[in-house]
Amino acid sequence: MDQHIAESIGRPDLIRLDDRLVCLRFETMKVVSALAAVRHLLDNGVVRRGDTLLDSSSGIYAYALALACHRHGMRCHIVGSTTVDDTLRTQLAVLGATLERMEPCSDLKLDQKRRVERIHEILAEHPEYHWMRQYHDDVHYLGYRAVADRIREATGADGLTLVGGVGSGASTGALARYLRETPDGREADVGLVGVQPFGSVTFGSEHVSDPEIIIAGIGSSIPFGNVSHELYDTLHWISFDAALAGTVDLLRRHAVFAGLSTGAGYLAARHERDRSPERTVLFVAADTGHRYADTVHARHHEAARISDLTPREVSDQSRLALPWSRMHWNRAPATPPAQAPPAAPGPP
């Protein structure tokens, strides 16, 4: 029996959509990393019960950290973007977390920069606060080991392709790393396919803008230390319109109500499945579709048929083009400007 709701929220479902396509569905994925990170910090004496944990968030990590703090008797302070909606703001308040919402800003890079600047101001005023650094501290990898074990038990590891939004790098990076481990020391045959929005610096698409929106949860305008570029075999860049089509089709065809990043991952996963008939493809559904009901699902009549969408195959980022591009990354290292300082020392 779970001892706290966060443990239940963080436990994913494995749903087989067809013989070779599997959905790893979370209610709120980042609860997995936040819970394990806070537990690790407590166990190692880095923080103590009653301390204040601090971070910046566009929404989902704020909720995850607030739940982890509630679970472990900590205080939580979030510097949030304007994407923190009223429902989440109310939840945070009732959970006891404090939220500072930044002023509206149309520039994602400037928004992220301003939030980080505010974090430093708070730390100068309160050096006793602990900055979680969700984008840079690989303590956030820890919680995904149990998820990887569950995937291995259900699907096996060899001949598996994992597809998911890159985002902070913690979820897909950790899952691939743990799934590739074997008791005899060899590397299991696990491919990793990262999904990015156009306009993200992480894998070099910052020069291509999406006329709709950047899918912020799976991309970034600043380098993230938790992204291990050397783990990724293939990249898909997917526009809002293509992700909308994937999100609607996933609900219509499989009754999975999920967010925009999941729709993008589903689209990429179907393509990878069709390219490699000998492999099982698993894609990550990071959260439910409730935040996107009005902005995505309500536009279902606008959605293109996914059978009409195919990616443009490119050999380098200079050839990227909307609505969908695909490139072999071949586990290459990061290149400027995506290189970030090394992550803070964390778990093995």
Tab-separated table of C-alpha atoms in Angstrom, residues 49-346:
chain	number	residue	atom	x	y	z
A	49	ARG	CA	13.291	17.777	7.100
A	50	GLY	CA	11.926	21.300	7.341
A	51	ASP	CA	14.452	22.787	4.907
A	52	THR	CA	13.319	24.796	1.884
A	53	LEU	CA	13.852	23.363	-1.592
A	54	LEU	CA	13.965	25.850	-4.435
A	55	ASP	CA	13.716	25.610	-8.204
A	56	SER	CA	12.422	27.179	-11.396
A	57	SER	CA	9.619	25.529	-13.344
A	58	SER	CA	7.181	26.025	-16.189
A	59	GLY	CA	4.648	23.893	-14.301
A	60	ILE	CA	5.020	20.125	-14.070
A	61	TYR	CA	8.208	20.029	-12.002
A	62	ALA	CA	6.690	22.586	-9.641
A	63	TYR	CA	3.852	20.174	-8.876
A	64	ALA	CA	6.243	17.224	-8.588
A	65	LEU	CA	8.560	19.030	-6.174
A	66	ALA	CA	5.640	20.297	-4.104
A	67	LEU	CA	4.388	16.715	-3.738
A	68	ALA	CA	7.854	15.433	-2.817
A	69	CYS	CA	8.212	18.184	-0.217
A	70	HIS	CA	4.767	17.376	1.176
A	71	ARG	CA	5.747	13.702	1.373
A	72	HIS	CA	9.007	14.353	3.208
A	73	GLY	CA	8.126	17.330	5.402
A	74	MET	CA	10.027	19.971	3.436
A	75	ARG	CA	9.215	23.495	2.353
A	76	CYS	CA	8.974	24.318	-1.340
A	77	HIS	CA	9.571	27.587	-3.193
A	78	ILE	CA	9.013	27.806	-6.957
A	79	VAL	CA	9.939	30.544	-9.408
A	80	GLY	CA	7.379	29.842	-12.091
A	81	SER	CA	6.703	30.978	-15.612
A	82	THR	CA	3.359	32.323	-16.740
A	83	THR	CA	2.520	28.817	-18.032
A	84	VAL	CA	1.660	27.865	-14.434
A	85	ASP	CA	-2.112	27.871	-14.776
A	86	ASP	CA	-4.714	28.738	-12.147
A	87	THR	CA	-5.500	25.103	-11.294
A	88	LEU	CA	-1.868	24.305	-10.595
A	89	ARG	CA	-1.369	27.555	-8.721
A	90	THR	CA	-4.227	26.629	-6.391
A	91	GLN	CA	-2.837	23.113	-5.859
A	92	LEU	CA	0.588	24.517	-4.994
A	93	ALA	CA	-0.922	26.945	-2.512
A	94	VAL	CA	-2.937	24.263	-0.719
A	95	LEU	CA	0.095	21.942	-0.652
A	96	GLY	CA	2.007	24.687	1.149
A	97	ALA	CA	4.376	25.601	-1.669
A	98	THR	CA	5.096	29.247	-2.409
A	99	LEU	CA	5.035	30.375	-6.027
A	100	GLU	CA	6.573	33.456	-7.599
A	101	ARG	CA	5.167	33.940	-11.081
A	102	MET	CA	7.347	35.919	-13.450
A	103	GLU	CA	5.872	38.698	-15.547
A	104	PRO	CA	4.564	37.654	-18.984
A	105	CYS	CA	7.277	37.270	-21.612
A	106	SER	CA	6.915	36.150	-25.230
A	107	ASP	CA	10.576	35.131	-25.460
A	108	LEU	CA	11.191	31.668	-23.933
A	109	LYS	CA	14.940	32.208	-23.629
A	110	LEU	CA	14.428	35.494	-21.808
A	111	ASP	CA	11.789	33.893	-19.572
A	112	GLN	CA	14.163	31.091	-18.555
A	113	LYS	CA	17.031	33.549	-18.067
A	114	ARG	CA	14.933	35.801	-15.828
A	115	ARG	CA	13.799	32.851	-13.706
A	116	VAL	CA	17.387	31.690	-13.173
A	117	GLU	CA	18.423	35.242	-12.260
A	118	ARG	CA	15.632	35.323	-9.680
A	119	ILE	CA	16.839	31.997	-8.244
A	120	HIS	CA	20.274	33.524	-7.668
A	121	GLU	CA	18.702	36.554	-5.977
A	122	ILE	CA	16.747	34.290	-3.628
A	123	LEU	CA	19.849	32.226	-2.811
A	124	ALA	CA	21.744	35.409	-1.973
A	125	GLU	CA	18.968	36.324	0.470
A	126	HIS	CA	18.518	32.746	1.744
A	127	PRO	CA	21.761	30.760	1.400
A	128	GLU	CA	20.198	28.008	3.513
A	129	TYR	CA	17.769	27.126	0.704
A	130	HIS	CA	18.707	24.161	-1.467
A	131	TRP	CA	18.479	24.704	-5.227
A	132	MET	CA	17.311	21.453	-6.840
A	133	ARG	CA	18.727	22.300	-10.298
A	134	GLN	CA	16.387	19.938	-12.126
A	135	TYR	CA	18.072	20.718	-15.445
A	136	HIS	CA	21.630	20.114	-14.287
A	137	ASP	CA	21.845	17.792	-11.268
A	138	ASP	CA	21.789	14.120	-12.240
A	139	VAL	CA	20.272	13.200	-8.888
A	140	HIS	CA	17.093	13.446	-10.976
A	141	TYR	CA	18.083	10.266	-12.855
A	142	LEU	CA	17.651	8.084	-9.762
A	143	GLY	CA	13.905	7.568	-9.758
A	144	TYR	CA	13.861	6.065	-13.236
A	145	ARG	CA	15.812	2.935	-12.315
A	146	ALA	CA	12.682	1.255	-10.927
A	147	VAL	CA	10.756	2.282	-14.039
A	148	ALA	CA	13.462	0.781	-16.246
A	149	ASP	CA	13.305	-2.459	-14.263
A	150	ARG	CA	9.564	-2.623	-14.821
A	151	ILE	CA	9.957	-2.037	-18.564
A	152	ARG	CA	12.594	-4.773	-18.746
A	153	GLU	CA	10.323	-7.246	-16.974
A	154	ALA	CA	7.382	-6.459	-19.251
A	155	THR	CA	9.087	-6.144	-22.642
A	156	GLY	CA	12.660	-7.362	-22.313
A	157	ALA	CA	15.479	-5.014	-23.170
A	158	ASP	CA	17.199	-6.361	-26.284
A	159	GLY	CA	15.524	-5.170	-29.464
A	160	LEU	CA	13.794	-2.264	-27.723
A	161	THR	CA	13.590	1.302	-29.021
A	162	LEU	CA	12.729	3.984	-26.473
A	163	VAL	CA	11.125	7.197	-27.748
A	164	GLY	CA	10.462	10.323	-25.701
A	165	GLY	CA	10.802	14.062	-25.341
A	166	VAL	CA	14.316	15.145	-24.415
A	167	GLY	CA	13.386	18.036	-22.122
A	168	SER	CA	15.747	18.209	-19.155
A	169	GLY	CA	17.381	14.955	-20.269
A	170	ALA	CA	16.612	13.077	-17.064
A	171	SER	CA	13.767	10.773	-18.120
A	172	THR	CA	14.831	9.396	-21.502
A	173	GLY	CA	18.516	9.597	-20.596
A	174	ALA	CA	18.100	7.697	-17.351
A	175	LEU	CA	15.753	5.093	-18.814
A	176	ALA	CA	18.128	4.361	-21.698
A	177	ARG	CA	21.147	4.183	-19.406
A	178	TYR	CA	19.484	1.780	-16.968
A	179	LEU	CA	17.867	-0.339	-19.697
A	180	ARG	CA	21.214	-0.783	-21.436
A	181	GLU	CA	22.800	-2.211	-18.288
A	182	THR	CA	23.010	-6.005	-17.991
A	183	PRO	CA	24.270	-8.237	-15.154
A	184	ASP	CA	27.081	-9.605	-17.338
A	185	GLY	CA	28.357	-6.143	-18.216
A	186	ARG	CA	27.435	-6.137	-21.896
A	187	GLU	CA	25.197	-3.404	-23.290
A	188	ALA	CA	21.622	-4.408	-24.109
A	189	ASP	CA	20.308	-3.536	-27.557
A	190	VAL	CA	18.260	-0.476	-26.587
A	191	GLY	CA	17.909	2.376	-29.045
A	192	LEU	CA	17.104	5.889	-27.861
A	193	VAL	CA	15.098	8.300	-30.000
A	194	GLY	CA	14.780	11.849	-28.718
A	195	VAL	CA	11.916	14.175	-29.637
A	196	GLN	CA	12.492	17.917	-29.851
A	197	PRO	CA	10.475	20.983	-30.822
A	198	PHE	CA	11.784	23.358	-33.438
A	199	GLY	CA	13.483	26.333	-31.803
A	200	SER	CA	15.270	24.259	-29.144
A	201	VAL	CA	18.986	24.756	-28.609
A	202	THR	CA	19.521	21.262	-27.146
A	203	PHE	CA	20.162	19.539	-30.481
A	204	GLY	CA	20.668	22.577	-32.664
A	205	SER	CA	17.278	23.668	-34.005
A	206	GLU	CA	17.291	27.153	-32.504
A	207	HIS	CA	17.406	28.710	-35.997
A	208	VAL	CA	14.034	27.193	-37.010
A	209	SER	CA	10.939	28.771	-35.474
A	210	ASP	CA	7.498	27.250	-35.150
A	211	PRO	CA	4.727	29.709	-36.071
A	212	GLU	CA	2.470	28.191	-33.406
A	213	ILE	CA	4.376	27.539	-30.152
A	214	ILE	CA	7.521	25.869	-28.968
A	215	ILE	CA	6.610	22.700	-27.065
A	216	ALA	CA	8.555	23.918	-24.048
A	217	GLY	CA	8.443	20.724	-22.021
A	218	ILE	CA	10.583	18.768	-24.489
A	219	GLY	CA	12.980	21.496	-25.603
A	220	SER	CA	14.957	24.400	-24.235
A	221	SER	CA	16.401	27.754	-25.172
A	222	ILE	CA	19.374	27.265	-22.820
A	223	PRO	CA	21.817	24.334	-22.445
A	224	PHE	CA	20.904	21.665	-19.887
A	225	GLY	CA	23.609	19.738	-18.063
A	226	ASN	CA	21.380	16.682	-17.586
A	227	VAL	CA	21.163	16.028	-21.338
A	228	SER	CA	23.704	13.317	-22.216
A	229	HIS	CA	23.844	13.695	-25.981
A	230	GLU	CA	25.967	10.550	-26.302
A	231	LEU	CA	22.973	8.409	-25.299
A	232	TYR	CA	20.793	9.335	-28.294
A	233	ASP	CA	20.744	7.416	-31.571
A	234	THR	CA	18.119	9.386	-33.505
A	235	LEU	CA	16.352	12.744	-33.209
A	236	HIS	CA	12.913	13.859	-34.390
A	237	TRP	CA	11.993	17.544	-34.524
A	238	ILE	CA	8.208	17.915	-34.526
A	239	SER	CA	6.119	21.055	-34.925
A	240	PHE	CA	3.023	22.000	-32.973
A	241	ASP	CA	0.747	21.071	-35.887
A	242	ALA	CA	2.287	17.615	-36.275
A	243	ALA	CA	2.195	17.036	-32.507
A	244	LEU	CA	-1.457	18.116	-32.508
A	245	ALA	CA	-2.184	15.463	-35.129
A	246	GLY	CA	-0.396	12.824	-33.051
A	247	THR	CA	-2.165	13.825	-29.840
A	248	VAL	CA	-5.606	13.664	-31.424
A	249	ASP	CA	-4.905	10.368	-33.180
A	250	LEU	CA	-3.643	8.792	-29.953
A	251	LEU	CA	-6.931	9.660	-28.235
A	252	ARG	CA	-9.116	8.718	-31.183
A	253	ARG	CA	-7.372	5.462	-32.059
A	254	HIS	CA	-6.244	4.221	-28.624
A	255	ALA	CA	-8.302	6.290	-26.125
A	256	VAL	CA	-5.107	7.582	-24.465
A	257	PHE	CA	-5.742	11.139	-23.242
A	258	ALA	CA	-2.325	12.743	-23.049
A	259	GLY	CA	-0.458	15.975	-23.641
A	260	LEU	CA	1.192	17.548	-26.647
A	261	SER	CA	4.668	16.128	-26.023
A	262	THR	CA	3.127	12.654	-25.882
A	263	GLY	CA	1.460	13.223	-29.238
A	264	ALA	CA	4.842	14.152	-30.683
A	265	GLY	CA	6.421	11.039	-29.169
A	266	TYR	CA	3.606	8.839	-30.462
A	267	LEU	CA	4.091	10.188	-33.980
A	268	ALA	CA	7.840	9.498	-33.847
A	269	ALA	CA	7.309	6.071	-32.277
A	270	ARG	CA	4.933	4.950	-35.030
A	271	HIS	CA	7.494	5.955	-37.627
A	272	GLU	CA	10.296	4.066	-35.848
A	273	ARG	CA	8.060	1.003	-35.510
A	274	ASP	CA	7.326	1.002	-39.231
A	275	ARG	CA	11.037	1.360	-40.089
A	276	SER	CA	12.157	-1.525	-37.862
A	277	PRO	CA	9.658	-4.405	-37.945
A	278	GLU	CA	11.914	-6.564	-35.765
A	279	ARG	CA	11.907	-4.176	-32.792
A	280	THR	CA	9.498	-3.232	-30.011
A	281	VAL	CA	9.013	0.529	-29.713
A	282	LEU	CA	8.045	2.134	-26.401
A	283	PHE	CA	7.164	5.820	-26.124
A	284	VAL	CA	6.843	7.982	-23.013
A	285	ALA	CA	3.553	9.704	-22.155
A	286	ALA	CA	4.696	12.207	-19.542
A	287	ASP	CA	1.318	13.480	-18.311
A	288	THR	CA	-2.403	13.490	-18.949
A	289	GLY	CA	-4.178	15.720	-21.440
A	290	HIS	CA	-6.100	17.922	-19.036
A	291	ARG	CA	-3.824	20.964	-19.445
A	292	TYR	CA	-4.231	20.693	-23.208
A	293	ALA	CA	-7.970	20.130	-23.501
A	294	ASP	CA	-8.707	23.669	-24.693
A	295	THR	CA	-5.525	24.398	-26.648
A	296	VAL	CA	-5.019	21.022	-28.354
A	297	HIS	CA	-7.872	18.517	-28.062
A	298	ALA	CA	-10.551	21.116	-28.735
A	299	ARG	CA	-8.854	21.698	-32.096
A	300	HIS	CA	-9.269	18.068	-33.134
A	301	HIS	CA	-11.157	19.088	-36.269
A	302	GLU	CA	-7.967	20.871	-37.460
A	303	ALA	CA	-5.737	17.829	-37.001
A	304	ALA	CA	-4.086	16.376	-40.065
A	305	ARG	CA	-4.296	12.636	-40.680
A	306	ILE	CA	-1.094	11.109	-39.386
A	307	SER	CA	-0.978	8.876	-42.460
A	308	ASP	CA	-0.347	12.072	-44.443
A	309	LEU	CA	2.670	13.027	-42.319
A	310	THR	CA	6.203	11.763	-42.909
A	311	PRO	CA	9.471	13.192	-41.612
A	312	ARG	CA	12.027	14.939	-43.768
A	313	GLU	CA	15.250	12.942	-43.480
A	314	VAL	CA	18.200	15.276	-42.908
A	315	SER	CA	21.935	14.794	-42.524
A	316	ASP	CA	22.556	17.928	-40.472
A	317	GLN	CA	20.608	20.632	-38.672
A	318	SER	CA	21.010	23.179	-41.472
A	319	ARG	CA	18.428	21.184	-43.461
A	320	LEU	CA	15.769	21.056	-40.737
A	321	ALA	CA	12.296	22.034	-41.894
A	322	LEU	CA	8.777	22.075	-40.492
A	323	PRO	CA	6.570	20.229	-39.795
A	324	TRP	CA	8.744	17.199	-39.048
A	325	SER	CA	12.404	16.310	-39.522
A	326	ARG	CA	14.431	13.246	-38.563
A	327	MET	CA	18.185	12.782	-38.259
A	328	HIS	CA	20.572	10.037	-37.178
A	329	TRP	CA	22.476	11.416	-34.182
A	330	ASN	CA	24.641	8.302	-33.675
A	331	ARG	CA	25.427	9.029	-30.017
A	332	ALA	CA	27.507	12.058	-30.883
A	333	PRO	CA	28.580	14.541	-28.182
A	334	ALA	CA	26.999	17.948	-27.746
A	335	THR	CA	28.191	20.785	-29.920
A	336	PRO	CA	28.056	24.539	-29.191
A	337	PRO	CA	25.787	26.203	-28.175
A	338	ALA	CA	24.164	23.110	-26.627
A	339	GLN	CA	27.139	22.312	-24.404
A	340	ALA	CA	26.445	22.931	-20.731
A	341	PRO	CA	28.609	22.895	-17.615
A	342	PRO	CA	28.989	19.430	-16.092
A	343	ALA	CA	26.158	18.376	-13.791
A	344	ALA	CA	26.637	18.763	-10.088
A	345	PRO	CA	28.054	15.619	-8.429
A	346	GLY	CA	25.239	13.153	-8.054
